Coordinates of C-alpha atoms in Angstrom, one line a residue:
M1 CA 108.2 116.9 207.8
D2 CA 106.6 113.2 206.8
D3 CA 103.3 113.6 207.9
V4 CA 102.9 111.6 210.1
L5 CA 104.3 113.3 213.0
K6 CA 102.5 116.2 211.6
E7 CA 99.7 114.4 212.5
Q8 CA 100.6 113.5 216.2
L9 CA 101.2 117.1 216.4
V10 CA 97.7 117.8 215.1
A11 CA 96.3 115.2 217.7
R12 CA 98.9 116.6 220.7
F13 CA 96.8 120.2 220.1
R14 CA 93.9 118.6 220.1
D15 CA 94.4 116.3 223.3
Y16 CA 95.8 119.9 225.5
L17 CA 92.9 121.8 224.4
D18 CA 90.2 119.0 225.9
R19 CA 92.3 119.2 228.6
A20 CA 93.0 122.4 229.3
S21 CA 89.1 122.9 228.4
A22 CA 87.2 120.3 230.8
P23 CA 86.7 120.5 234.3
D24 CA 88.7 118.9 236.5
P25 CA 86.4 114.5 236.9
D26 CA 87.7 114.6 240.9
S27 CA 86.3 118.0 242.3
D28 CA 83.3 116.6 242.5
S29 CA 83.7 113.4 244.2
D30 CA 86.4 115.7 247.0
P31 CA 84.0 116.6 250.7
A32 CA 87.1 119.3 251.2
W33 CA 85.9 120.7 248.2
H34 CA 83.8 124.1 248.1
P35 CA 83.6 127.3 246.0
G36 CA 86.0 129.9 246.6
A37 CA 88.8 126.3 248.2
H38 CA 92.2 126.9 247.7
D39 CA 92.9 123.0 247.2
R40 CA 92.4 123.0 243.6
R41 CA 93.9 119.6 242.4
E42 CA 97.6 120.4 240.8
P43 CA 97.9 118.0 237.4
A44 CA 99.8 115.3 238.2
A45 CA 103.5 115.5 237.6
D46 CA 104.2 112.6 235.0
E47 CA 100.9 114.2 232.9
T48 CA 101.9 113.8 229.3
A49 CA 101.0 116.3 227.7
P50 CA 103.4 119.1 226.7
D51 CA 103.0 123.2 227.5
L52 CA 101.8 125.8 225.1
F53 CA 105.6 127.1 225.3
T54 CA 106.6 123.9 223.0
L55 CA 103.4 122.7 221.2
L56 CA 104.1 126.9 219.4
A57 CA 107.9 126.1 219.3
E58 CA 107.3 123.3 216.6
L59 CA 103.6 124.8 215.6
A60 CA 107.3 127.0 213.9
A61 CA 109.2 124.9 213.2
L62 CA 106.5 123.3 210.9
K63 CA 105.1 126.5 209.7
S64 CA 109.2 127.6 208.9
E65 CA 109.4 123.6 207.7
V66 CA 106.0 124.5 204.9
K67 CA 107.8 127.6 203.6
L68 CA 111.3 126.5 203.0
E69 CA 109.2 123.2 201.3
S70 CA 107.1 125.8 199.1
R71 CA 109.9 127.4 197.9
Q72 CA 111.9 124.6 197.1
V73 CA 108.9 122.8 194.9
K74 CA 108.6 126.6 193.7
G75 CA 112.5 126.6 192.8
A76 CA 111.8 122.8 191.2
L77 CA 108.8 124.7 188.9
D78 CA 111.5 127.5 187.8
E79 CA 113.2 125.3 186.8
F80 CA 111.0 122.8 185.2
R81 CA 110.0 125.8 183.1
S82 CA 113.7 126.7 182.2
L83 CA 114.4 122.6 181.0
F84 CA 111.1 123.0 179.3
E85 CA 111.7 126.4 177.5
T86 CA 115.3 124.9 176.3
V87 CA 113.9 121.9 175.2
R88 CA 111.3 123.2 173.2
T89 CA 113.9 125.8 171.6
S90 CA 116.2 122.7 171.1
Q91 CA 113.0 121.0 169.0
T92 CA 112.6 124.3 166.9
R93 CA 116.4 124.5 166.2
L94 CA 116.2 121.5 165.6
D95 CA 112.7 120.9 163.5
E96 CA 114.2 123.8 161.6
E97 CA 117.3 122.0 161.0
A98 CA 114.9 119.0 159.4
K99 CA 113.3 121.6 157.0
R100 CA 116.9 123.6 155.7
R101 CA 118.0 119.1 154.8
R102 CA 114.7 118.1 153.8
E103 CA 114.1 121.3 150.9
S104 CA 119.0 120.6 150.0
E105 CA 118.1 117.1 149.0
R106 CA 115.0 118.2 147.3
Q107 CA 116.9 120.4 145.5
L108 CA 119.9 118.0 144.6
E109 CA 117.3 115.3 143.1
Q110 CA 115.3 118.1 140.7
E111 CA 119.1 119.4 139.7
A112 CA 120.1 115.4 139.3
Q113 CA 116.8 114.8 137.7
R114 CA 117.2 118.0 135.7
E115 CA 120.8 116.6 134.1
L116 CA 119.6 113.5 133.4
L117 CA 116.6 115.0 131.7
L118 CA 118.2 117.4 129.8
E119 CA 121.4 114.7 128.6
L120 CA 117.7 113.0 127.1
L121 CA 116.9 115.9 125.3
N122 CA 120.2 115.9 123.5
L123 CA 119.0 112.6 122.9
R124 CA 116.1 113.5 121.8
D125 CA 117.0 116.5 118.7
R126 CA 119.7 113.3 117.2
L127 CA 117.1 110.9 117.2
E128 CA 114.9 114.5 116.1
A129 CA 117.9 115.1 113.3
G130 CA 118.6 111.2 111.9
H131 CA 114.9 110.6 111.3
Y132 CA 114.3 114.1 110.0
Q133 CA 117.4 112.7 107.0
A134 CA 116.4 109.6 106.8
R135 CA 113.1 111.0 105.4
R136 CA 114.2 114.0 103.3
F137 CA 117.7 110.7 101.9
R138 CA 116.8 110.2 98.5
P139 CA 118.4 107.6 97.0
S140 CA 120.3 107.3 93.3
G141 CA 121.7 104.2 90.9
F142 CA 122.5 100.9 91.6
G143 CA 120.5 99.3 94.2
Q144 CA 117.7 102.9 94.7
R145 CA 114.9 100.4 95.8
K146 CA 117.0 98.3 98.1
A147 CA 118.3 101.2 100.0
Q148 CA 115.4 103.2 100.1
I149 CA 113.8 100.1 102.1
F150 CA 116.5 100.3 104.1
V151 CA 116.2 103.9 105.0
G152 CA 112.1 103.6 105.2
S153 CA 112.7 101.0 107.9
M154 CA 115.4 103.5 109.7
A155 CA 113.2 106.5 109.5
E156 CA 110.4 104.0 110.8
G157 CA 112.2 103.0 113.4
L158 CA 113.3 106.3 114.5
A159 CA 110.2 108.1 114.7
I160 CA 108.9 104.9 117.0
S161 CA 111.8 105.9 119.8
L162 CA 111.4 110.1 119.7
R163 CA 108.0 109.1 120.0
R164 CA 108.6 106.7 123.2
L165 CA 110.8 109.2 124.4
D166 CA 108.6 112.1 124.0
E167 CA 106.0 109.3 126.4
T168 CA 108.5 109.4 128.8
L169 CA 109.2 112.6 129.4
A170 CA 105.6 113.4 129.4
R171 CA 105.1 111.6 132.3
R172 CA 107.8 113.7 134.1
E173 CA 105.2 116.8 133.0
V174 CA 108.4 117.9 129.7
R175 CA 106.6 119.7 127.4
A176 CA 108.0 121.8 124.0
F177 CA 106.9 125.3 124.2
D178 CA 105.7 126.9 120.7
T179 CA 109.1 130.0 119.7
L180 CA 108.0 130.5 115.9
D181 CA 106.0 133.5 115.1
H182 CA 106.2 134.7 118.5
R183 CA 107.2 137.6 119.9
F184 CA 111.3 136.6 120.5
D185 CA 111.4 136.2 124.7
P186 CA 114.5 136.7 126.6
H187 CA 113.6 134.7 129.2
R188 CA 112.9 131.4 127.2
M189 CA 114.5 132.0 123.8
R190 CA 118.6 133.1 123.0
A191 CA 118.2 134.9 119.5
S192 CA 121.0 132.8 118.3
E193 CA 121.0 134.4 114.2
L194 CA 119.6 137.8 112.9
A195 CA 117.4 137.7 110.2
D196 CA 116.7 140.2 107.6
D197 CA 112.8 140.3 106.4
P198 CA 111.0 143.7 105.4
E199 CA 107.8 141.5 104.9
R200 CA 108.3 140.1 108.6
P201 CA 107.3 142.3 112.0
E202 CA 110.7 142.8 114.1
G203 CA 111.5 141.1 117.2
V204 CA 109.5 137.7 115.4
V205 CA 111.2 134.5 115.3
V206 CA 111.2 133.1 111.7
E207 CA 113.1 130.0 112.5
E208 CA 113.4 127.3 115.5
L209 CA 116.7 125.7 115.6
R210 CA 116.2 123.9 118.5
K211 CA 113.6 123.8 120.2
G212 CA 113.2 124.5 124.1
F213 CA 111.1 122.6 127.1
L214 CA 109.2 123.1 130.2
I215 CA 109.3 120.8 133.4
G216 CA 105.6 121.6 134.8
D217 CA 105.9 125.9 134.9
R218 CA 109.5 126.0 134.5
L219 CA 112.1 126.4 132.5
L220 CA 114.0 123.6 131.4
R221 CA 116.0 123.9 128.0
P222 CA 115.6 127.1 126.0
A223 CA 114.9 127.7 123.0
E224 CA 117.7 128.7 120.1
V225 CA 115.8 130.2 117.6
R226 CA 116.4 133.4 114.6
V227 CA 114.9 136.5 115.1
N228 CA 113.7 138.7 112.3
R229 CA 115.3 142.0 112.5
P230 CA 115.3 144.4 109.7
S231 CA 117.8 145.8 108.1
R232 CA 117.6 149.9 109.1
E233 CA 118.7 150.9 105.7
R234 CA 116.5 149.8 104.1
A235 CA 114.0 150.4 106.0
R236 CA 115.0 154.5 106.1
T237 CA 115.0 154.4 102.3
P238 CA 112.0 154.9 100.7
D239 CA 110.9 152.6 97.5
K240 CA 111.1 154.9 94.1
P241 CA 108.7 156.0 92.3
R242 CA 108.2 154.3 88.9
L243 CA 107.7 155.2 85.9
N244 CA 104.9 154.5 83.0
H245 CA 106.8 154.1 79.6

């Protein structure tokens, strides 16, 4: 029911109440009228005021329609809440999927970067080995002086390349870690060889065969080392006393 019809019904009800409570305007001017007389003026037949039954019926219909509209509004609100919950659940699921996708992309990027850094470390191993051999090279025979100059220049060039590569790795938080004279760490080191040195403690790294590197606080490449492990027989055999002659 629209607002215009509601206003009309309220106005008609108010007019009916006014007419019912107001005295008859023609009763004072009628000379034949006196208290107790039975000839009160009846309302005209063409009066437009509705009777009470009709008005109450229309009010009941209005109340019923308001209840119906209230139920419809409540149903619409419930549906809206359900849709809102669905949207929120979908948004949460999308956020979780986006988070997993970003994490997967980050892991793929880290893995690709790790592979590249390992290739650079292999290149560094070759440069370091070449620089070491060039520094140890001692030419002999004919053309010794020229060979010495050439090898010295090559060693200097290798040193420059090695230093620049180390700077590139440092910018990516890649750094070597010390192993020599440290206890063997199975999480960071690989024991490629064993040494038998009774003068040094067991389990100590006596030689570094290949450098190990970290990226930040994570292991990038384990170090290959030689670990001291004195012979058990030698450790159990006491030294024989020396005889003085």
